Amino acid sequence: MTVKELRTLIDNLDEYIHVPGGIERLKKTVLHLAVSGQLVPQDSSEGTGEELYQQIQTEKTKLGREGKLKPQKTLPPVTEPEMPFDIPQNWKWTRLGELTNYGTAEKAKPSDITGNTWVLELEDIEKESSRLLTKVDASTRGSLSDKNVFYKHDVLYGKLRPYLDKVIVADDSGVCSSEILPLRVPRGLIEPEYLRLCLKSPNFVNTVNELTYGVKMPRLGTDDGRKMPITLPPFGEQERIVEKVDTIFSFIDELATKYKAEQAERKKLVSVALAGLSRGDSGLAFTHLSEIIRTKADAAELRKTILHLAVSGQLVPQDPIEGTGEELYQQIQAEKTKLGREGKLKPQKTLPPIKESEVPFQIPQSWKWVRIRDAGYALGQKKPDKDFYYIDVASVDNKRAKLISDLPLTTPNNAPSRARKLVSGGTVIYSTVRPYLLNTAIIENAEKQELIASTAFAVVHPYTGIISKWILYNFLAPYFVDYVNSKSVGAAYPAINDAAFDKSIVPLPPLAEQTRIVQKTTQLLDLVTELEKHLEK
C-alpha cells in the first residue's frame, strides 16, 4: 500500500467502519502495514535491522554466559519462499526464536506461588482484541497447577487455539497457564509492543493456524513457533510504529463505538419490520424500513444486514420436521458418487475438514458448514464448436445480480480464448477477478440456447436439495465477500484462485428451510429496492 492509499484509508475510516466486518478488517490492514514497513517512513539515522540483529545476538550470548538464558538450537536463515511480503531495505527477516527465549520459560510449582501473585489464564484475555478482561491473584484463583513464570514487559502469547489471537504485554510479573508462552526480548533492542503487533499481524496468525496440531484443542508446537519469520526494523522505528498504530486504533475504536450505537438502533427498526412481515403487515415493514433508509448507502447497508440474517439462520424459525443440514449433506455425498459413476463429475481433491477458525459466525444446530464444492460442482469446459451466447464478466448486471438480456451471439471462429466454461439452467456463476464488484448471477433459460462462460467465472451448479438462490445469497453476503477479498491476490486486477475459492465455506440448512429463507430474503430485498426508488423521487 502506498502512502497515498494509506491516506485515503484514513480519510475514509468512517465509511469503512460501516461495512460489516470492516472494523476488524481495518485493524488487520493497519497491522500488516505496520510489520511490513509501510506505516511510518524509514530514517537512515536509526541504523538497520541487520545491525540490531547482531546486537541482539551479542546480548543473547552474554545472557547465556551469565546463566540467564537457556541454550537454544541454532535456527537457519529465513529463505525467500518464507518471506510473504517485501520489507524496506534497512529491515531484516529473522525468526521468532532468534529474538526471544521462545520455549524456555521458567516454571513455578504451586508451592512457589504466593497468595498475591497474579495468575493469568487464557480466559482472562479477550479473543482478537487481546484486551485483558480481569486480573486474578492466586488466593482468588484457587487450585493451581505448575505454571510458567513471566515478568513485566514480557510478551504473553496464547499458543492454544492461536486463531483466537490472544497476545498481551505484561504490565507486572506473575505466573500463567502453560498454554501461554512468556516471550522475553532484550530491552532497548526490541520494543515488546512491536513484537506483540508482529504476533497479531494477519500473515503471522494465518501461518500459525496452518501449523497447529490437534483437532479439538489445536496448538502451536515449540519448533514451529521458534521458526516463525518475523520482521525486524531498527529500534527507533519500532517505537514510531507502535505509537502510530496506537493512534490509528484509538481513532478506529471511537468510530466503532459510534457505529455500535447506530447498529443497535438499526437492529430495533429491522426487528420491528421483520415482525410486521411475519404477520403479513408489509405496510408496517415498509414504514420501519423507510426510517432506516435515508441514503443509498443506508440501502446498501440494510441489504448486507438482511443477507447476514438470512445466511446465519436468523430470518425464519427452524422446524425440526424439515430435517437437518447433515442429512442433506449425506444425500449430496451419495449424489456425488452417482454422478462420478456416470462420468458427469470429475474426481475432486479431498478438502480438509472445516476448522473452527474458519467459521465466521454461529448457525442453528440443525445446519451444517460445508465447502462450496459440497454445495455445487463445475460442469467442465469445452472449446466452442458452434454458435453460442458468450457470458463475460461484463454480461453481469451486478446491481441486480442478473445476466443482461442481450448476450452477444458469437461464432466459434470469433470465440475469445477465455470462452470455455459450460453452464446450465440453475448454475450460479461468480467472477473470481475483482470479486469485490460482486459479478455473480444465476443462469436462466439455458435449455433454449448454447451458453458458454468466461474462465473468469467460478461455476457452481447446485446439487439436488440446494436452491440456486441460496448459493447466490451466500455469495452476496458480507462473510463471503470478506473471505474472497482476503484471499485475492494482485494489485490492478485482484483475483481469487480456484484452490482458495474451492476452500470457501457456506452454511447448509434443510431444503424446506432454504425455500422459506429465500422467499423471505427476496421479499425484503425487493422492499429495499422499492424504498430506493422513493429516494430517487
Coordinates of C-alpha atoms in Angstrom, one line a residue:
M1 CA 0.0 0.0 0.0
T2 CA 1.3 3.4 -1.0
V3 CA 1.4 6.5 1.3
K4 CA -1.4 7.9 -0.9
E5 CA -3.6 4.8 -0.5
L6 CA -2.9 4.9 3.3
R7 CA -4.1 8.5 3.5
T8 CA -7.2 7.5 1.5
L9 CA -7.8 4.7 4.0
I10 CA -7.5 7.1 7.0
D11 CA -9.6 9.8 5.3
N12 CA -12.4 7.3 4.7
L13 CA -12.4 5.5 8.0
D14 CA -15.9 6.4 8.8
E15 CA -17.1 4.7 5.5
Y16 CA -15.0 1.5 6.2
I17 CA -16.5 1.3 9.7
H18 CA -20.0 0.9 8.3
V19 CA -19.0 -2.2 6.3
P20 CA -19.8 -5.5 8.1
G21 CA -16.6 -6.8 9.5
G22 CA -15.0 -3.5 8.4
I23 CA -13.5 -2.7 11.9
E24 CA -11.6 -6.0 12.1
R25 CA -10.5 -5.8 8.5
L26 CA -9.3 -2.2 9.0
K27 CA -7.2 -3.2 12.1
K28 CA -5.7 -6.2 10.2
T29 CA -4.8 -3.9 7.4
V30 CA -3.1 -1.5 9.8
L31 CA -1.2 -4.4 11.4
H32 CA 0.0 -5.6 8.0
L33 CA 1.2 -2.1 7.1
A34 CA 3.0 -1.8 10.5
V35 CA 5.0 -5.0 10.2
S36 CA 5.8 -4.6 6.5
G37 CA 7.3 -1.1 6.8
Q38 CA 4.5 0.8 5.2
L39 CA 3.1 2.7 8.2
V40 CA 5.9 5.2 9.0
P41 CA 8.8 6.4 6.9
Q42 CA 12.2 5.0 7.4
D43 CA 15.1 7.1 8.9
S44 CA 18.6 6.1 7.9
S45 CA 20.0 7.7 11.1
E46 CA 18.3 4.9 13.1
G47 CA 20.5 2.2 11.7
T48 CA 19.4 -1.1 10.2
G49 CA 17.7 -4.3 11.2
E50 CA 20.9 -6.2 10.5
E51 CA 22.9 -4.1 12.9
L52 CA 20.2 -4.5 15.5
Y53 CA 20.1 -8.3 14.9
Q54 CA 23.9 -8.5 15.6
Q55 CA 23.4 -6.5 18.8
I56 CA 20.6 -8.9 19.9
Q57 CA 22.8 -12.0 19.2
T58 CA 25.6 -10.4 21.3
E59 CA 23.2 -9.7 24.1
K60 CA 21.8 -13.3 24.0
T61 CA 25.4 -14.7 24.1
K62 CA 26.1 -12.6 27.2
L63 CA 22.9 -13.7 28.9
G64 CA 23.7 -17.3 28.1
R65 CA 27.2 -17.0 29.8
E66 CA 25.5 -15.4 32.8
G67 CA 23.1 -18.3 33.1
K68 CA 20.1 -16.1 32.4
L69 CA 19.2 -17.7 29.1
K70 CA 19.0 -21.4 28.4
P71 CA 20.9 -22.8 25.4
Q72 CA 18.8 -22.8 22.2
K73 CA 19.1 -24.6 18.9
T74 CA 20.6 -22.6 16.1
L75 CA 18.0 -21.6 13.5
P76 CA 18.5 -21.4 9.8
P77 CA 18.3 -18.1 8.0
V78 CA 14.8 -17.1 6.6
T79 CA 14.7 -18.2 3.0
E80 CA 13.0 -16.2 0.2
P81 CA 10.0 -18.6 -0.1
E82 CA 9.3 -18.0 3.6
M83 CA 9.1 -14.2 3.1
P84 CA 5.4 -13.5 2.5
F85 CA 5.9 -9.8 1.6
D86 CA 8.5 -7.2 0.8
I87 CA 10.1 -5.1 3.5
P88 CA 12.3 -1.9 3.5
Q89 CA 15.9 -2.5 2.6
N90 CA 17.1 -1.5 6.1
W91 CA 14.8 -4.1 7.7
K92 CA 15.7 -7.8 8.2
W93 CA 13.8 -11.0 8.2
T94 CA 14.6 -13.2 11.2
R95 CA 12.9 -15.8 13.3
L96 CA 10.9 -15.5 16.5
G97 CA 13.3 -17.9 18.3
E98 CA 16.3 -15.7 17.4
L99 CA 14.7 -12.6 19.1
T100 CA 13.2 -14.2 22.2
N101 CA 13.5 -17.0 24.7
Y102 CA 10.7 -18.9 23.0
G103 CA 10.0 -22.2 24.7
T104 CA 12.4 -21.8 27.6
A105 CA 10.2 -20.2 30.2
E106 CA 10.8 -20.6 33.9
K107 CA 8.5 -22.9 35.8
A108 CA 6.7 -22.4 39.1
K109 CA 5.2 -25.1 41.3
P110 CA 2.0 -24.4 43.3
S111 CA 4.2 -24.3 46.4
D112 CA 6.2 -21.4 44.9
I113 CA 3.2 -19.2 44.2
T114 CA 2.1 -16.8 47.0
G115 CA -1.4 -15.5 47.5
N116 CA -1.0 -12.1 45.9
T117 CA 0.8 -13.4 42.7
W118 CA -1.0 -12.6 39.5
V119 CA -2.2 -15.8 37.9
L120 CA -3.1 -15.4 34.2
E121 CA -5.3 -17.8 32.3
L122 CA -6.3 -17.7 28.6
E123 CA -9.9 -17.0 29.6
D124 CA -8.7 -13.7 31.1
I125 CA -7.7 -12.4 27.6
E126 CA -10.4 -11.3 25.1
K127 CA -10.0 -13.0 21.7
E128 CA -8.9 -10.9 18.8
S129 CA -8.8 -7.6 20.7
S130 CA -6.3 -9.1 23.2
R131 CA -7.9 -6.9 25.9
L132 CA -7.1 -8.1 29.4
L133 CA -10.5 -8.8 30.9
T134 CA -9.6 -9.4 34.5
K135 CA -6.6 -9.8 36.8
V136 CA -6.9 -12.6 39.3
D137 CA -4.4 -13.4 42.1
A138 CA -3.5 -16.9 43.4
S139 CA -5.7 -16.6 46.5
T140 CA -8.7 -15.9 44.4
R141 CA -7.9 -18.3 41.6
G142 CA -7.8 -21.3 43.9
S143 CA -6.5 -24.7 42.9
L144 CA -3.2 -24.3 41.0
S145 CA -1.0 -26.5 38.8
D146 CA 2.5 -25.9 37.5
K147 CA 2.8 -22.5 35.8
N148 CA 5.0 -20.5 33.5
V149 CA 6.7 -17.5 35.2
F150 CA 6.6 -14.1 33.4
Y151 CA 7.9 -10.7 34.2
K152 CA 6.9 -7.1 33.5
H153 CA 7.4 -6.3 29.7
D154 CA 7.3 -10.0 28.7
V155 CA 5.1 -10.6 25.6
L156 CA 2.5 -13.3 26.6
Y157 CA 1.4 -15.4 23.6
G158 CA -1.5 -17.8 23.7
K159 CA -0.3 -20.9 21.8
L160 CA -3.6 -22.9 22.4
R161 CA -6.1 -22.2 19.6
P162 CA -3.9 -19.4 18.3
Y163 CA -6.6 -18.3 15.9
L164 CA -8.2 -16.7 19.0
D165 CA -5.3 -14.2 18.7
K166 CA -4.6 -13.6 22.4
V167 CA -1.4 -11.6 22.9
I168 CA -0.6 -9.1 25.6
V169 CA 2.4 -7.3 27.1
A170 CA 2.6 -8.0 30.8
D171 CA 2.4 -4.8 32.9
D172 CA 3.5 -6.7 36.0
S173 CA 5.1 -10.0 37.0
G174 CA 3.2 -13.2 37.6
V175 CA 2.6 -16.7 36.5
C176 CA 0.4 -18.1 33.7
S177 CA -1.0 -21.2 32.2
S178 CA 1.4 -23.4 30.3
E179 CA -0.7 -22.7 27.2
I180 CA 0.6 -19.1 27.4
L181 CA 4.2 -18.5 26.4
P182 CA 6.1 -15.7 28.1
L183 CA 8.5 -14.2 25.4
R184 CA 11.3 -12.1 26.8
V185 CA 13.1 -9.7 24.5
P186 CA 16.3 -7.7 25.1
R187 CA 15.1 -4.3 26.5
G188 CA 16.2 -1.3 24.4
L189 CA 16.7 -3.5 21.4
I190 CA 13.2 -4.8 20.8
E191 CA 10.1 -2.9 21.8
P192 CA 7.7 -5.5 23.3
E193 CA 4.7 -3.8 21.9
Y194 CA 6.2 -4.1 18.4
L195 CA 6.7 -7.8 18.9
R196 CA 3.0 -8.0 20.0
L197 CA 2.0 -6.4 16.7
C198 CA 4.0 -8.9 14.8
L199 CA 2.3 -11.8 16.6
K200 CA -1.1 -10.3 15.9
S201 CA -0.4 -9.5 12.2
P202 CA -2.7 -11.3 9.7
N203 CA 0.1 -13.2 8.0
F204 CA 1.5 -14.5 11.3
V205 CA -1.9 -15.6 12.5
N206 CA -2.8 -17.3 9.2
T207 CA 0.6 -19.1 9.0
V208 CA 0.4 -20.3 12.6
N209 CA -3.1 -21.6 12.0
E210 CA -1.8 -23.8 9.2
L211 CA 0.9 -25.2 11.5
T212 CA -1.2 -26.1 14.5
Y213 CA -1.7 -29.7 15.5
G214 CA -4.7 -31.3 17.3
V215 CA -8.3 -31.1 16.3
K216 CA -10.3 -30.2 19.3
M217 CA -7.5 -28.2 21.0
P218 CA -5.1 -27.1 18.3
R219 CA -1.9 -25.6 19.5
L220 CA 1.4 -24.4 18.0
G221 CA 4.4 -26.6 18.5
T222 CA 7.6 -25.2 20.0
D223 CA 9.9 -25.9 17.0
D224 CA 7.3 -24.4 14.6
G225 CA 6.9 -21.3 16.8
R226 CA 10.6 -20.7 17.1
K227 CA 11.0 -20.9 13.3
M228 CA 8.2 -18.3 12.6
P229 CA 9.5 -15.5 10.4
I230 CA 9.4 -12.0 11.9
T231 CA 10.3 -8.6 10.5
L232 CA 13.0 -6.6 12.4
P233 CA 13.2 -2.8 11.9
P234 CA 15.6 -0.5 13.8
F235 CA 14.6 0.1 17.4
G236 CA 13.7 3.7 16.8
E237 CA 11.3 2.8 14.0
Q238 CA 9.7 0.1 16.2
E239 CA 8.8 2.8 18.7
R240 CA 7.3 5.0 16.0
I241 CA 5.3 2.2 14.5
V242 CA 3.8 1.3 17.9
E243 CA 2.9 4.9 18.5
K244 CA 1.3 5.2 15.1
V245 CA -0.7 2.0 15.5
D246 CA -2.0 3.2 18.9
T247 CA -3.1 6.5 17.4
I248 CA -5.0 4.8 14.5
F249 CA -6.6 2.1 16.6
S250 CA -7.8 4.7 19.1
F251 CA -9.5 6.6 16.2
I252 CA -11.0 3.4 14.8
D253 CA -12.3 2.4 18.3
E254 CA -14.0 5.8 18.7
L255 CA -15.8 5.4 15.3
A256 CA -16.6 1.8 16.3
T257 CA -18.4 3.0 19.4
K258 CA -20.5 5.4 17.3
Y259 CA -21.2 2.6 14.8
K260 CA -22.4 0.2 17.5
A261 CA -24.9 2.8 18.7
E262 CA -26.2 3.2 15.2
Q263 CA -26.4 -0.5 14.7
A264 CA -28.4 -1.0 17.9
E265 CA -31.0 1.5 16.7
R266 CA -31.0 0.0 13.2
K267 CA -31.4 -3.5 14.6
K268 CA -34.5 -2.4 16.6
L269 CA -36.1 -1.0 13.4
V270 CA -35.2 -4.1 11.4
S271 CA -36.7 -6.3 14.1
V272 CA -40.0 -4.4 14.0
A273 CA -40.0 -4.5 10.2
L274 CA -39.4 -8.3 10.2
A275 CA -42.1 -8.8 12.8
G276 CA -44.5 -6.9 10.6
L277 CA -43.7 -9.0 7.6
S278 CA -44.2 -12.3 9.7
R279 CA -47.7 -11.1 10.5
G280 CA -48.3 -10.2 6.8
D281 CA -48.2 -6.5 7.5
S282 CA -46.0 -5.3 4.7
G283 CA -47.2 -1.7 5.3
L284 CA -45.6 -1.7 8.8
A285 CA -42.4 -3.2 7.5
F286 CA -42.3 -0.6 4.8
T287 CA -42.7 2.2 7.3
H288 CA -39.9 1.0 9.6
L289 CA -37.5 0.2 6.9
S290 CA -38.1 3.6 5.4
E291 CA -36.9 5.1 8.8
I292 CA -33.6 3.2 8.3
I293 CA -33.1 4.1 4.7
R294 CA -32.3 7.8 4.1
T295 CA -29.5 7.4 1.6
K296 CA -28.3 4.9 -1.0
A297 CA -25.5 4.0 1.5
D298 CA -28.2 3.1 4.1
A299 CA -29.9 0.9 1.5
A300 CA -26.6 -0.9 0.7
E301 CA -26.0 -1.4 4.5
L302 CA -29.5 -2.8 5.0
R303 CA -29.1 -5.3 2.2
K304 CA -26.0 -6.6 3.9
T305 CA -27.8 -6.9 7.2
I306 CA -30.7 -8.8 5.6
L307 CA -28.3 -11.1 3.8
H308 CA -26.4 -11.8 7.0
L309 CA -29.6 -12.6 8.9
A310 CA -30.6 -14.9 6.1
V311 CA -27.5 -17.0 5.9
S312 CA -27.0 -17.1 9.6
G313 CA -30.4 -18.6 10.3
Q314 CA -32.0 -15.6 11.9
L315 CA -34.6 -14.7 9.3
V316 CA -37.0 -17.6 9.7
P317 CA -37.5 -20.1 12.6
Q318 CA -36.2 -23.6 12.3
D319 CA -38.6 -26.5 12.1
P320 CA -37.3 -30.0 13.2
I321 CA -39.7 -31.8 10.9
E322 CA -37.7 -30.4 7.9
G323 CA -34.7 -32.5 8.7
T324 CA -31.1 -31.3 9.1
G325 CA -28.2 -30.0 7.1
E326 CA -26.2 -33.1 8.0
E327 CA -28.9 -35.3 6.4
L328 CA -28.9 -33.2 3.2
Y329 CA -25.1 -33.3 3.2
Q330 CA -25.2 -37.1 3.2
Q331 CA -27.7 -37.1 0.3
I332 CA -25.3 -34.9 -1.6
Q333 CA -22.4 -37.3 -1.0
A334 CA -24.5 -40.1 -2.4
E335 CA -25.3 -37.9 -5.4
K336 CA -21.6 -37.1 -6.0
T337 CA -20.8 -40.8 -6.0
K338 CA -23.6 -41.4 -8.6
L339 CA -22.5 -38.5 -10.8
G340 CA -19.0 -39.8 -10.6
R341 CA -20.0 -43.3 -11.8
E342 CA -22.0 -41.8 -14.7
G343 CA -18.9 -39.7 -15.8
K344 CA -20.7 -36.4 -15.1
L345 CA -18.4 -35.4 -12.2
K346 CA -14.7 -35.5 -12.3
P347 CA -12.8 -36.8 -9.3
Q348 CA -12.3 -34.0 -6.8
K349 CA -9.4 -33.3 -4.5
T350 CA -10.2 -34.1 -0.9
L351 CA -10.5 -30.9 1.0
P352 CA -9.5 -30.6 4.7
P353 CA -12.2 -30.6 7.5
I354 CA -13.5 -27.2 8.3
K355 CA -11.6 -25.7 11.3
E356 CA -13.3 -23.7 14.0
S357 CA -11.1 -20.7 13.0
E358 CA -12.7 -20.7 9.5
V359 CA -16.3 -20.4 10.8
P360 CA -17.3 -16.7 10.6
F361 CA -20.5 -16.9 12.7
Q362 CA -22.8 -19.3 14.6
I363 CA -25.5 -21.1 12.7
P364 CA -28.5 -23.1 14.0
Q365 CA -27.7 -26.6 15.4
S366 CA -29.7 -28.2 12.6
W367 CA -27.5 -26.6 9.9
K368 CA -24.0 -27.7 8.8
W369 CA -21.0 -25.8 7.4
V370 CA -19.7 -27.3 4.1
R371 CA -17.1 -26.4 1.5
I372 CA -18.6 -24.7 -1.6
R373 CA -17.8 -27.8 -3.7
D374 CA -20.1 -29.8 -1.4
A375 CA -22.9 -27.4 -2.4
G376 CA -22.3 -27.4 -6.1
Y377 CA -20.0 -28.6 -8.8
A378 CA -18.3 -27.3 -12.0
L379 CA -19.8 -28.6 -15.4
G380 CA -16.5 -28.8 -17.2
Q381 CA -15.0 -26.9 -20.2
K382 CA -15.0 -27.1 -23.9
K383 CA -13.8 -25.2 -27.0
P384 CA -16.9 -23.8 -28.8
D385 CA -17.8 -25.8 -31.9
K386 CA -21.0 -23.9 -32.9
D387 CA -22.6 -20.5 -32.5
F388 CA -23.1 -19.6 -28.8
Y389 CA -24.0 -16.8 -26.5
Y390 CA -20.9 -15.7 -24.6
I391 CA -21.1 -14.8 -20.9
D392 CA -18.3 -12.4 -20.0
V393 CA -17.8 -10.5 -16.7
A394 CA -19.4 -7.5 -18.4
S395 CA -22.5 -9.7 -19.1
V396 CA -23.5 -9.5 -15.4
D397 CA -25.6 -6.6 -14.1
N398 CA -24.1 -6.6 -10.6
K399 CA -26.8 -4.2 -9.3
R400 CA -29.4 -6.8 -9.8
A401 CA -27.2 -10.0 -9.7
K402 CA -28.6 -11.0 -13.1
L403 CA -27.3 -11.5 -16.6
I404 CA -28.0 -8.8 -19.1
S405 CA -30.7 -9.7 -21.6
D406 CA -28.7 -9.1 -24.8
L407 CA -25.8 -11.6 -24.6
P408 CA -23.6 -11.4 -27.7
L409 CA -24.0 -14.3 -30.2
T410 CA -20.6 -15.5 -31.1
T411 CA -19.2 -17.9 -33.7
P412 CA -16.5 -20.5 -33.0
N413 CA -14.1 -18.6 -35.2
N414 CA -14.6 -15.4 -33.2
A415 CA -14.7 -17.0 -29.8
P416 CA -12.4 -15.4 -27.2
S417 CA -9.8 -17.7 -25.7
R418 CA -11.5 -17.5 -22.3
A419 CA -14.8 -18.7 -23.7
R420 CA -14.6 -22.3 -22.2
K421 CA -16.8 -22.9 -19.2
L422 CA -20.0 -24.8 -19.5
V423 CA -23.1 -23.7 -17.7
S424 CA -26.7 -24.9 -17.4
G425 CA -30.1 -23.8 -16.1
G426 CA -29.7 -23.0 -12.3
T427 CA -25.9 -22.7 -12.5
V428 CA -24.5 -19.9 -10.3
I429 CA -21.5 -18.1 -11.7
Y430 CA -19.2 -16.0 -9.7
S431 CA -16.5 -13.7 -11.1
T432 CA -13.2 -14.5 -9.4
V433 CA -11.5 -11.5 -11.0
R434 CA -12.0 -8.3 -9.0
P435 CA -14.6 -10.2 -6.9
Y436 CA -15.4 -7.1 -4.8
L437 CA -17.5 -6.0 -7.8
L438 CA -19.9 -8.9 -7.0
N439 CA -20.4 -10.0 -10.5
T440 CA -22.5 -13.1 -9.8
A441 CA -25.7 -14.4 -11.3
I442 CA -27.9 -17.4 -11.9
I443 CA -28.1 -18.9 -15.4
E444 CA -31.7 -18.9 -16.6
N445 CA -33.3 -20.3 -19.8
A446 CA -30.1 -22.2 -20.7
E447 CA -32.0 -25.0 -22.4
K448 CA -33.1 -22.6 -25.1
Q449 CA -29.7 -21.6 -26.3
E450 CA -26.0 -22.6 -26.2
L451 CA -24.3 -20.7 -23.4
I452 CA -20.6 -20.6 -22.6
A453 CA -19.0 -18.6 -19.8
S454 CA -15.6 -17.0 -19.4
T455 CA -12.9 -18.7 -17.4
A456 CA -13.0 -15.6 -15.2
F457 CA -16.0 -17.2 -13.5
A458 CA -16.2 -19.9 -10.9
V459 CA -19.1 -22.2 -11.9
V460 CA -21.2 -23.7 -9.1
H461 CA -24.1 -26.0 -10.3
P462 CA -26.2 -26.9 -7.2
Y463 CA -26.6 -30.5 -6.1
T464 CA -30.1 -31.8 -5.6
G465 CA -31.5 -30.2 -2.5
I466 CA -29.8 -26.9 -2.8
I467 CA -31.6 -23.9 -4.3
S468 CA -29.6 -21.7 -6.7
K469 CA -30.7 -18.5 -4.9
W470 CA -29.4 -19.9 -1.6
I471 CA -25.9 -20.1 -3.1
L472 CA -26.4 -16.6 -4.8
Y473 CA -27.4 -15.0 -1.5
N474 CA -24.4 -16.5 0.2
F475 CA -22.1 -15.2 -2.5
L476 CA -23.6 -11.7 -1.8
A477 CA -23.4 -12.0 2.0
P478 CA -20.8 -10.0 3.9
Y479 CA -18.9 -13.0 5.3
F480 CA -18.3 -14.5 1.8
V481 CA -17.2 -11.1 0.4
D482 CA -14.8 -10.8 3.3
Y483 CA -13.4 -14.3 2.7
V484 CA -12.9 -13.8 -1.1
N485 CA -11.3 -10.4 -0.6
S486 CA -8.9 -11.8 2.0
K487 CA -7.8 -14.5 -0.4
S488 CA -7.5 -12.3 -3.6
V489 CA -4.0 -11.5 -4.9
G490 CA -2.8 -8.9 -7.4
A491 CA -2.9 -5.1 -7.4
A492 CA -4.7 -3.8 -10.5
Y493 CA -6.8 -6.9 -11.1
P494 CA -7.0 -8.8 -7.8
A495 CA -8.4 -12.4 -8.1
I496 CA -9.0 -15.5 -6.1
N497 CA -7.6 -18.7 -7.5
D498 CA -9.6 -21.9 -7.8
A499 CA -7.9 -23.6 -4.9
A500 CA -8.8 -20.8 -2.5
F501 CA -12.3 -20.5 -3.9
D502 CA -13.0 -24.2 -3.5
K503 CA -12.0 -23.9 0.2
S504 CA -14.7 -21.3 0.8
I505 CA -17.5 -22.4 3.1
V506 CA -21.3 -21.9 3.1
P507 CA -23.9 -22.9 5.7
L508 CA -26.2 -25.7 4.7
P509 CA -29.8 -25.7 6.0
P510 CA -32.5 -28.3 5.1
L511 CA -34.1 -27.7 1.7
A512 CA -37.5 -26.6 3.0
E513 CA -35.8 -24.0 5.2
Q514 CA -33.8 -22.8 2.3
T515 CA -37.0 -22.2 0.4
R516 CA -38.5 -20.2 3.2
I517 CA -35.3 -18.2 3.7
V518 CA -35.0 -17.4 0.0
Q519 CA -38.7 -16.3 -0.2
K520 CA -38.3 -14.0 2.9
T521 CA -35.0 -12.6 1.7
T522 CA -36.3 -11.9 -1.7
Q523 CA -39.3 -10.1 -0.2
L524 CA -37.1 -8.0 2.0
L525 CA -34.6 -7.1 -0.7
D526 CA -37.5 -6.1 -3.0
L527 CA -38.8 -3.8 -0.3
V528 CA -35.4 -2.1 0.0
T529 CA -35.3 -1.6 -3.8
E530 CA -38.8 -0.1 -3.6
L531 CA -37.6 2.3 -0.9
E532 CA -34.6 3.3 -3.0
K533 CA -37.0 4.3 -5.8
H534 CA -38.6 6.7 -3.3
L535 CA -35.2 8.2 -2.5
E536 CA -34.7 9.0 -6.2
K537 CA -38.0 10.8 -6.3

